[in-house]
PDB file of C-alpha atoms in Angstrom:
ATOM      1  CA  MET A   1     189.121  30.870  46.384  1.00  0.00           C
ATOM      2  CA  ARG A   2     185.732  32.016  47.582  1.00  0.00           C
ATOM      3  CA  THR A   3     183.767  34.543  45.640  1.00  0.00           C
ATOM      4  CA  PRO A   4     182.427  37.301  47.889  1.00  0.00           C
ATOM      5  CA  VAL A   5     178.636  37.346  48.012  1.00  0.00           C
ATOM      6  CA  ARG A   6     176.959  40.716  48.019  1.00  0.00           C
ATOM      7  CA  THR A   7     174.027  40.798  50.456  1.00  0.00           C
ATOM      8  CA  SER A   8     171.281  43.406  50.240  1.00  0.00           C
ATOM      9  CA  GLN A   9     170.718  45.519  53.326  1.00  0.00           C
ATOM     10  CA  ARG A  10     167.251  46.764  54.408  1.00  0.00           C
ATOM     11  CA  HIS A  11     167.287  50.463  55.053  1.00  0.00           C
ATOM     12  CA  ALA A  12     165.058  52.063  57.730  1.00  0.00           C
ATOM     13  CA  PHE A  13     162.540  54.811  56.894  1.00  0.00           C
ATOM     14  CA  THR A  14     164.053  58.180  56.407  1.00  0.00           C
ATOM     15  CA  LEU A  15     163.038  61.096  58.561  1.00  0.00           C
ATOM     16  CA  ILE A  16     160.988  62.596  55.720  1.00  0.00           C
ATOM     17  CA  GLU A  17     159.118  59.325  55.128  1.00  0.00           C
ATOM     18  CA  THR A  18     158.350  59.017  58.820  1.00  0.00           C
ATOM     19  CA  ALA A  19     157.115  62.601  58.999  1.00  0.00           C
ATOM     20  CA  LEU A  20     154.829  62.092  55.990  1.00  0.00           C
ATOM     21  CA  ALA A  21     153.396  58.912  57.493  1.00  0.00           C
ATOM     22  CA  VAL A  22     152.710  60.627  60.811  1.00  0.00           C
ATOM     23  CA  LEU A  23     151.106  63.569  58.975  1.00  0.00           C
ATOM     24  CA  ILE A  24     148.807  61.338  56.927  1.00  0.00           C
ATOM     25  CA  ILE A  25     147.748  59.272  59.938  1.00  0.00           C
ATOM     26  CA  GLY A  26     147.243  62.413  62.032  1.00  0.00           C
ATOM     27  CA  LEU A  27     145.056  64.037  59.378  1.00  0.00           C
ATOM     28  CA  GLY A  28     142.961  60.887  59.216  1.00  0.00           C
ATOM     29  CA  ILE A  29     142.445  60.845  62.986  1.00  0.00           C
ATOM     30  CA  VAL A  30     141.581  64.558  63.070  1.00  0.00           C
ATOM     31  CA  THR A  31     139.042  64.082  60.259  1.00  0.00           C
ATOM     32  CA  ILE A  32     137.370  61.165  62.032  1.00  0.00           C
ATOM     33  CA  VAL A  33     137.188  63.022  65.354  1.00  0.00           C
ATOM     34  CA  SER A  34     135.893  66.211  63.694  1.00  0.00           C
ATOM     35  CA  THR A  35     133.208  64.261  61.850  1.00  0.00           C
ATOM     36  CA  GLN A  36     132.121  62.557  65.059  1.00  0.00           C
ATOM     37  CA  ILE A  37     131.923  65.871  66.940  1.00  0.00           C
ATOM     38  CA  THR A  38     129.854  67.416  64.136  1.00  0.00           C
ATOM     39  CA  PHE A  39     127.499  64.443  64.178  1.00  0.00           C
ATOM     40  CA  ILE A  40     127.040  64.704  67.953  1.00  0.00           C
ATOM     41  CA  ARG A  41     126.322  68.445  67.749  1.00  0.00           C
ATOM     42  CA  LYS A  42     123.831  68.021  64.906  1.00  0.00           C
ATOM     43  CA  ASN A  43     122.099  65.221  66.754  1.00  0.00           C
ATOM     44  CA  GLN A  44     121.963  67.313  69.927  1.00  0.00           C
ATOM     45  CA  TRP A  45     120.552  70.310  68.060  1.00  0.00           C
ATOM     46  CA  SER A  46     117.872  68.201  66.384  1.00  0.00           C
ATOM     47  CA  THR A  47     116.911  66.845  69.807  1.00  0.00           C
ATOM     48  CA  HIS A  48     116.732  70.382  71.205  1.00  0.00           C
ATOM     49  CA  THR A  49     114.637  71.554  68.248  1.00  0.00           C
ATOM     50  CA  ALA A  50     112.167  68.723  68.766  1.00  0.00           C
ATOM     51  CA  THR A  51     111.967  69.485  72.492  1.00  0.00           C
ATOM     52  CA  GLY A  52     111.494  73.200  71.810  1.00  0.00           C
ATOM     53  CA  SER A  53     108.678  72.564  69.334  1.00  0.00           C
ATOM     54  CA  LEU A  54     107.022  70.250  71.845  1.00  0.00           C
ATOM     55  CA  LEU A  55     107.199  72.842  74.640  1.00  0.00           C
ATOM     56  CA  ALA A  56     105.750  75.538  72.374  1.00  0.00           C
ATOM     57  CA  SER A  57     102.945  73.201  71.343  1.00  0.00           C
ATOM     58  CA  GLU A  58     102.153  72.566  75.009  1.00  0.00           C
ATOM     59  CA  ILE A  59     101.344  76.268  75.456  1.00  0.00           C
ATOM     60  CA  ARG A  60      99.179  76.250  72.350  1.00  0.00           C
ATOM     61  CA  GLU A  61      97.258  73.221  73.557  1.00  0.00           C
ATOM     62  CA  MET A  62      96.821  74.791  76.989  1.00  0.00           C
ATOM     63  CA  SER A  63      95.321  77.942  75.461  1.00  0.00           C
ATOM     64  CA  ARG A  64      93.289  76.228  72.738  1.00  0.00           C
ATOM     65  CA  ASN A  65      89.970  76.774  74.540  1.00  0.00           C
ATOM     66  CA  PHE A  66      90.867  80.162  76.015  1.00  0.00           C
ATOM     67  CA  SER A  67      88.580  83.075  75.237  1.00  0.00           C
ATOM     68  CA  ARG A  68      90.190  86.077  73.623  1.00  0.00           C
ATOM     69  CA  HIS A  69      89.571  88.349  76.628  1.00  0.00           C
ATOM     70  CA  ASP A  70      88.112  88.086  80.092  1.00  0.00           C
ATOM     71  CA  ARG A  71      84.336  87.916  79.840  1.00  0.00           C
ATOM     72  CA  PHE A  72      83.855  90.384  82.717  1.00  0.00           C
ATOM     73  CA  THR A  73      86.761  92.851  82.645  1.00  0.00           C
ATOM     74  CA  GLY A  74      88.769  92.195  79.506  1.00  0.00           C
ATOM     75  CA  GLY A  75      88.406  95.339  77.440  1.00  0.00           C
ATOM     76  CA  LEU A  76      84.935  96.005  78.818  1.00  0.00           C
ATOM     77  CA  TYR A  77      85.543  98.813  81.255  1.00  0.00           C
ATOM     78  CA  THR A  78      86.561 102.269  80.108  1.00  0.00           C
ATOM     79  CA  PHE A  79      88.623 105.201  81.255  1.00  0.00           C
ATOM     80  CA  THR A  80      88.864 108.685  79.838  1.00  0.00           C
ATOM     81  CA  ASP A  81      92.026 109.417  77.879  1.00  0.00           C
ATOM     82  CA  GLY A  82      92.091 112.930  76.494  1.00  0.00           C
ATOM     83  CA  GLY A  83      88.309 113.151  76.588  1.00  0.00           C
ATOM     84  CA  THR A  84      87.813 109.904  74.646  1.00  0.00           C
ATOM     85  CA  PRO A  85      86.384 106.856  76.443  1.00  0.00           C
ATOM     86  CA  THR A  86      88.900 104.070  75.942  1.00  0.00           C
ATOM     87  CA  ASN A  87      88.566 100.376  76.652  1.00  0.00           C
ATOM     88  CA  ALA A  88      91.125  98.764  78.952  1.00  0.00           C
ATOM     89  CA  GLY A  89      91.541  95.373  80.592  1.00  0.00           C
ATOM     90  CA  TRP A  90      94.513  93.879  78.731  1.00  0.00           C
ATOM     91  CA  GLY A  91      96.529  91.319  80.689  1.00  0.00           C
ATOM     92  CA  CYS A  92      95.900  89.244  83.770  1.00  0.00           C
ATOM     93  CA  GLU A  93      93.165  90.527  86.043  1.00  0.00           C
ATOM     94  CA  VAL A  94      95.011  89.447  89.221  1.00  0.00           C
ATOM     95  CA  ASP A  95      97.996  91.404  90.554  1.00  0.00           C
ATOM     96  CA  THR A  96      99.815  88.300  91.836  1.00  0.00           C
ATOM     97  CA  PRO A  97      98.363  85.497  89.746  1.00  0.00           C
ATOM     98  CA  THR A  98      98.945  81.768  89.837  1.00  0.00           C
ATOM     99  CA  VAL A  99      99.122  79.692  86.695  1.00  0.00           C
ATOM    100  CA  TRP A 100      95.437  78.845  87.186  1.00  0.00           C
ATOM    101  CA  ASP A 101      94.474  82.522  86.898  1.00  0.00           C
ATOM    102  CA  LEU A 102      95.528  82.491  83.236  1.00  0.00           C
ATOM    103  CA  ASP A 103      92.179  81.877  81.576  1.00  0.00           C
ATOM    104  CA  ASP A 104      92.149  84.021  78.426  1.00  0.00           C
ATOM    105  CA  LEU A 105      94.616  84.851  75.683  1.00  0.00           C
ATOM    106  CA  ASP A 106      95.529  88.385  76.730  1.00  0.00           C
ATOM    107  CA  ASP A 107      96.456  87.024  80.187  1.00  0.00           C
ATOM    108  CA  LEU A 108      99.409  85.268  78.533  1.00  0.00           C
ATOM    109  CA  ASP A 109     101.031  88.453  77.264  1.00  0.00           C
ATOM    110  CA  GLY A 110     104.490  88.830  78.817  1.00  0.00           C
ATOM    111  CA  VAL A 111     104.282  85.549  80.727  1.00  0.00           C
ATOM    112  CA  VAL A 112     107.401  83.413  81.241  1.00  0.00           C
ATOM    113  CA  PHE A 113     107.465  79.793  82.379  1.00  0.00           C
ATOM    114  CA  GLY A 114     111.020  79.040  83.499  1.00  0.00           C
ATOM    115  CA  ASP A 115     114.161  80.582  84.961  1.00  0.00           C
ATOM    116  CA  ALA A 116     115.921  82.175  81.970  1.00  0.00           C
ATOM    117  CA  THR A 117     117.013  85.768  82.524  1.00  0.00           C
ATOM    118  CA  ASP A 118     118.202  86.431  78.950  1.00  0.00           C
ATOM    119  CA  LEU A 119     114.769  87.058  77.475  1.00  0.00           C
ATOM    120  CA  PRO A 120     114.165  87.886  73.797  1.00  0.00           C
ATOM    121  CA  GLU A 121     114.729  91.426  72.624  1.00  0.00           C
ATOM    122  CA  ASP A 122     111.688  93.720  73.026  1.00  0.00           C
ATOM    123  CA  PHE A 123     110.024  91.146  75.288  1.00  0.00           C
ATOM    124  CA  GLU A 124     108.223  92.806  78.202  1.00  0.00           C
ATOM    125  CA  LEU A 125     108.059  90.549  81.257  1.00  0.00           C
ATOM    126  CA  ASN A 126     104.796  90.797  83.201  1.00  0.00           C
ATOM    127  CA  HIS A 127     104.651  87.567  85.201  1.00  0.00           C
ATOM    128  CA  ARG A 128     106.994  84.629  85.784  1.00  0.00           C
ATOM    129  CA  PHE A 129     105.983  81.118  86.808  1.00  0.00           C
ATOM    130  CA  ALA A 130     107.802  77.855  87.428  1.00  0.00           C
ATOM    131  CA  GLY A 131     108.368  75.998  84.203  1.00  0.00           C
ATOM    132  CA  PRO A 132     108.424  74.759  81.630  1.00  0.00           C
ATOM    133  CA  ILE A 133     104.831  73.547  81.813  1.00  0.00           C
ATOM    134  CA  ASN A 134     102.653  71.171  79.825  1.00  0.00           C
ATOM    135  CA  ALA A 135      99.138  71.598  78.460  1.00  0.00           C
ATOM    136  CA  PHE A 136      97.703  70.689  81.874  1.00  0.00           C
ATOM    137  CA  ARG A 137      99.627  73.582  83.522  1.00  0.00           C
ATOM    138  CA  GLU A 138     101.891  71.102  85.303  1.00  0.00           C
ATOM    139  CA  VAL A 139     105.622  71.713  85.599  1.00  0.00           C
ATOM    140  CA  ILE A 140     107.560  69.282  83.407  1.00  0.00           C
ATOM    141  CA  ASN A 141     110.106  67.507  85.588  1.00  0.00           C
ATOM    142  CA  GLN A 142     113.654  66.444  84.790  1.00  0.00           C
ATOM    143  CA  THR A 143     113.493  62.716  84.025  1.00  0.00           C
ATOM    144  CA  ASN A 144     116.557  60.484  84.313  1.00  0.00           C
ATOM    145  CA  TRP A 145     117.515  57.734  81.894  1.00  0.00           C
ATOM    146  CA  ASP A 146     115.899  55.099  84.119  1.00  0.00           C
ATOM    147  CA  GLY A 147     112.560  56.909  84.246  1.00  0.00           C
ATOM    148  CA  THR A 148     112.965  58.367  87.721  1.00  0.00           C
ATOM    149  CA  ILE A 149     112.509  62.073  88.411  1.00  0.00           C
ATOM    150  CA  THR A 150     115.467  64.148  89.562  1.00  0.00           C
ATOM    151  CA  THR A 151     115.030  65.501  93.081  1.00  0.00           C
ATOM    152  CA  VAL A 152     116.942  67.941  95.248  1.00  0.00           C
ATOM    153  CA  GLU A 153     116.917  68.343  99.011  1.00  0.00           C
ATOM    154  CA  VAL A 154     116.730  71.873 100.409  1.00  0.00           C
ATOM    155  CA  ASP A 155     116.538  72.421 104.173  1.00  0.00           C
ATOM    156  CA  GLY A 156     115.505  68.826 104.676  1.00  0.00           C
ATOM    157  CA  GLU A 157     112.675  69.036 102.141  1.00  0.00           C
ATOM    158  CA  VAL A 158     112.892  66.992  98.945  1.00  0.00           C
ATOM    159  CA  SER A 159     111.611  68.722  95.806  1.00  0.00           C
ATOM    160  CA  GLN A 160     111.354  67.579  92.220  1.00  0.00           C
ATOM    161  CA  VAL A 161     113.549  69.355  89.673  1.00  0.00           C
ATOM    162  CA  SER A 162     111.946  70.948  86.621  1.00  0.00           C
ATOM    163  CA  LEU A 163     113.293  70.334  83.124  1.00  0.00           C
ATOM    164  CA  ARG A 164     116.730  71.938  83.273  1.00  0.00           C
ATOM    165  CA  GLY A 165     117.603  74.850  81.030  1.00  0.00           C
ATOM    166  CA  TRP A 166     114.228  75.279  79.291  1.00  0.00           C
ATOM    167  CA  THR A 167     112.011  78.377  79.374  1.00  0.00           C
ATOM    168  CA  GLN A 168     108.781  79.293  77.572  1.00  0.00           C
ATOM    169  CA  CYS A 169     108.061  82.962  76.784  1.00  0.00           C
ATOM    170  CA  VAL A 170     104.656  84.102  75.504  1.00  0.00           C
ATOM    171  CA  GLN A 171     103.743  87.288  73.642  1.00  0.00           C
ATOM    172  CA  VAL A 172     100.191  88.275  72.711  1.00  0.00           C
ATOM    173  CA  GLU A 173      99.647  91.119  70.248  1.00  0.00           C
ATOM    174  CA  LYS A 174      96.586  92.760  68.744  1.00  0.00           C
ATOM    175  CA  LEU A 175      96.684  93.161  64.961  1.00  0.00           C
ATOM    176  CA  ASP A 176      95.144  95.487  62.439  1.00  0.00           C
ATOM    177  CA  PRO A 177      92.028  93.717  61.114  1.00  0.00           C
ATOM    178  CA  TYR A 178      92.844  94.914  57.595  1.00  0.00           C
ATOM    179  CA  ASP A 179      96.551  94.025  57.660  1.00  0.00           C
ATOM    180  CA  TYR A 180      97.789  91.200  59.885  1.00  0.00           C
ATOM    181  CA  THR A 181     101.374  92.417  59.566  1.00  0.00           C
ATOM    182  CA  ILE A 182     100.603  95.611  61.512  1.00  0.00           C
ATOM    183  CA  MET A 183     100.406  95.535  65.302  1.00  0.00           C
ATOM    184  CA  VAL A 184      98.035  97.947  67.055  1.00  0.00           C
ATOM    185  CA  ASP A 185      97.804  99.077  70.672  1.00  0.00           C
ATOM    186  CA  ASN A 186      96.412  96.751  73.313  1.00  0.00           C
ATOM    187  CA  TYR A 187      93.485  99.082  73.866  1.00  0.00           C
ATOM    188  CA  GLU A 188      90.889 100.250  71.371  1.00  0.00           C
ATOM    189  CA  ALA A 189      88.792 103.384  71.108  1.00  0.00           C
ATOM    190  CA  GLY A 190      85.359 103.136  72.671  1.00  0.00           C
ATOM    191  CA  ALA A 191      82.153 104.851  71.617  1.00  0.00           C
ATOM    192  CA  GLY A 192      82.905 107.818  69.417  1.00  0.00           C
ATOM    193  CA  GLY A 193      86.224 106.387  68.214  1.00  0.00           C
ATOM    194  CA  ALA A 194      87.272 106.412  64.587  1.00  0.00           C
ATOM    195  CA  ASP A 195      86.569 102.715  64.123  1.00  0.00           C
ATOM    196  CA  ASN A 196      84.233 101.894  67.023  1.00  0.00           C
ATOM    197  CA  ARG A 197      85.132  98.229  66.520  1.00  0.00           C
ATOM    198  CA  PRO A 198      84.125  95.715  69.219  1.00  0.00           C
ATOM    199  CA  MET A 199      86.844  94.162  71.358  1.00  0.00           C
ATOM    200  CA  THR A 200      86.447  90.809  69.625  1.00  0.00           C
ATOM    201  CA  GLY A 201      86.803  92.435  66.227  1.00  0.00           C
ATOM    202  CA  TYR A 202      90.598  92.418  66.273  1.00  0.00           C
ATOM    203  CA  PRO A 203      92.806  89.477  65.296  1.00  0.00           C
ATOM    204  CA  ILE A 204      95.234  88.351  67.988  1.00  0.00           C
ATOM    205  CA  ARG A 205      98.708  86.965  67.350  1.00  0.00           C
ATOM    206  CA  VAL A 206     100.204  84.606  69.923  1.00  0.00           C
ATOM    207  CA  THR A 207     103.947  83.923  69.862  1.00  0.00           C
ATOM    208  CA  VAL A 208     105.625  81.262  71.994  1.00  0.00           C
ATOM    209  CA  ILE A 209     109.422  81.478  72.169  1.00  0.00           C
ATOM    210  CA  VAL A 210     111.294  78.561  73.708  1.00  0.00           C
ATOM    211  CA  LEU A 211     114.766  79.204  75.142  1.00  0.00           C
ATOM    212  CA  PHE A 212     117.457  76.781  76.256  1.00  0.00           C
ATOM    213  CA  GLN A 213     120.531  77.452  78.383  1.00  0.00           C
ATOM    214  CA  GLY A 214     122.898  74.543  78.856  1.00  0.00           C
ATOM    215  CA  GLU A 215     125.116  73.994  81.851  1.00  0.00           C
ATOM    216  CA  PHE A 216     128.111  75.613  80.146  1.00  0.00           C
ATOM    217  CA  ASP A 217     126.210  78.269  78.143  1.00  0.00           C
ATOM    218  CA  ASP A 218     126.656  81.935  79.012  1.00  0.00           C
ATOM    219  CA  GLU A 219     123.115  82.859  78.007  1.00  0.00           C
ATOM    220  CA  ALA A 220     119.832  81.316  76.963  1.00  0.00           C
ATOM    221  CA  ARG A 221     119.402  80.797  73.223  1.00  0.00           C
ATOM    222  CA  GLU A 222     116.208  80.671  71.207  1.00  0.00           C
ATOM    223  CA  VAL A 223     115.533  77.123  70.048  1.00  0.00           C
ATOM    224  CA  SER A 224     111.985  77.274  68.726  1.00  0.00           C
ATOM    225  CA  ARG A 225     109.312  79.850  67.917  1.00  0.00           C
ATOM    226  CA  VAL A 226     105.671  79.015  67.218  1.00  0.00           C
ATOM    227  CA  ILE A 227     103.219  81.685  66.026  1.00  0.00           C
ATOM    228  CA  TRP A 228      99.505  81.490  65.386  1.00  0.00           C
ATOM    229  CA  VAL A 229      96.764  84.044  64.754  1.00  0.00           C
ATOM    230  CA  VAL A 230      93.287  83.958  66.267  1.00  0.00           C
ATOM    231  CA  PRO A 231      90.987  85.667  63.726  1.00  0.00           C
ATOM    232  CA  PRO A 232      88.306  88.148  64.812  1.00  0.00           C
ATOM    233  CA  THR A 233      84.850  86.871  65.651  1.00  0.00           C
TER     234      THR A 233
END
């Protein structure tokens, strides 16, 4: 008479065990993907910050040897305002200037190099030029990964494409010589004024704001801001 042999049977995973396994694996995948996306965004932002700082520095280098005001008309002619002779001459001396007409610091006030329309708050646009530009006043072109420059054909004419999405905005402000945190008007009182200070006796603050608008961005965002003060002479 044979003795029955009991054999063990392997049971499959239960529904709860399967659900827990899927949950754990899914959480792991989501964590890895989220970490990778965060890394890509941080890396992209650091690249944009470096590019923005470079573009702002290009404007500073371009204007390094600029005089404070035009030697012939900048703040040197007067008009009568309420009986008081007042110096004028702030801004570019040419009504429709080119980039080569910008030859002193107050010419840069309200100047934009680029195509952005969402300009910083309280920024007053005076002139717009193609941009962004480098210290030699040349438009910086869009360069491909292989070193070639991106071009576009319009009406049979091939043109080089400027660096996409980037815009440089410049503000120039006159400061109180006794308190650099206080901004004063662009003009100063002439002979008989309360201070009778010469035009070159005011510190000037130059601010370069760099904006970037990506292909899928609704508006241009500020990426970098560089400020420096030119002390009075």
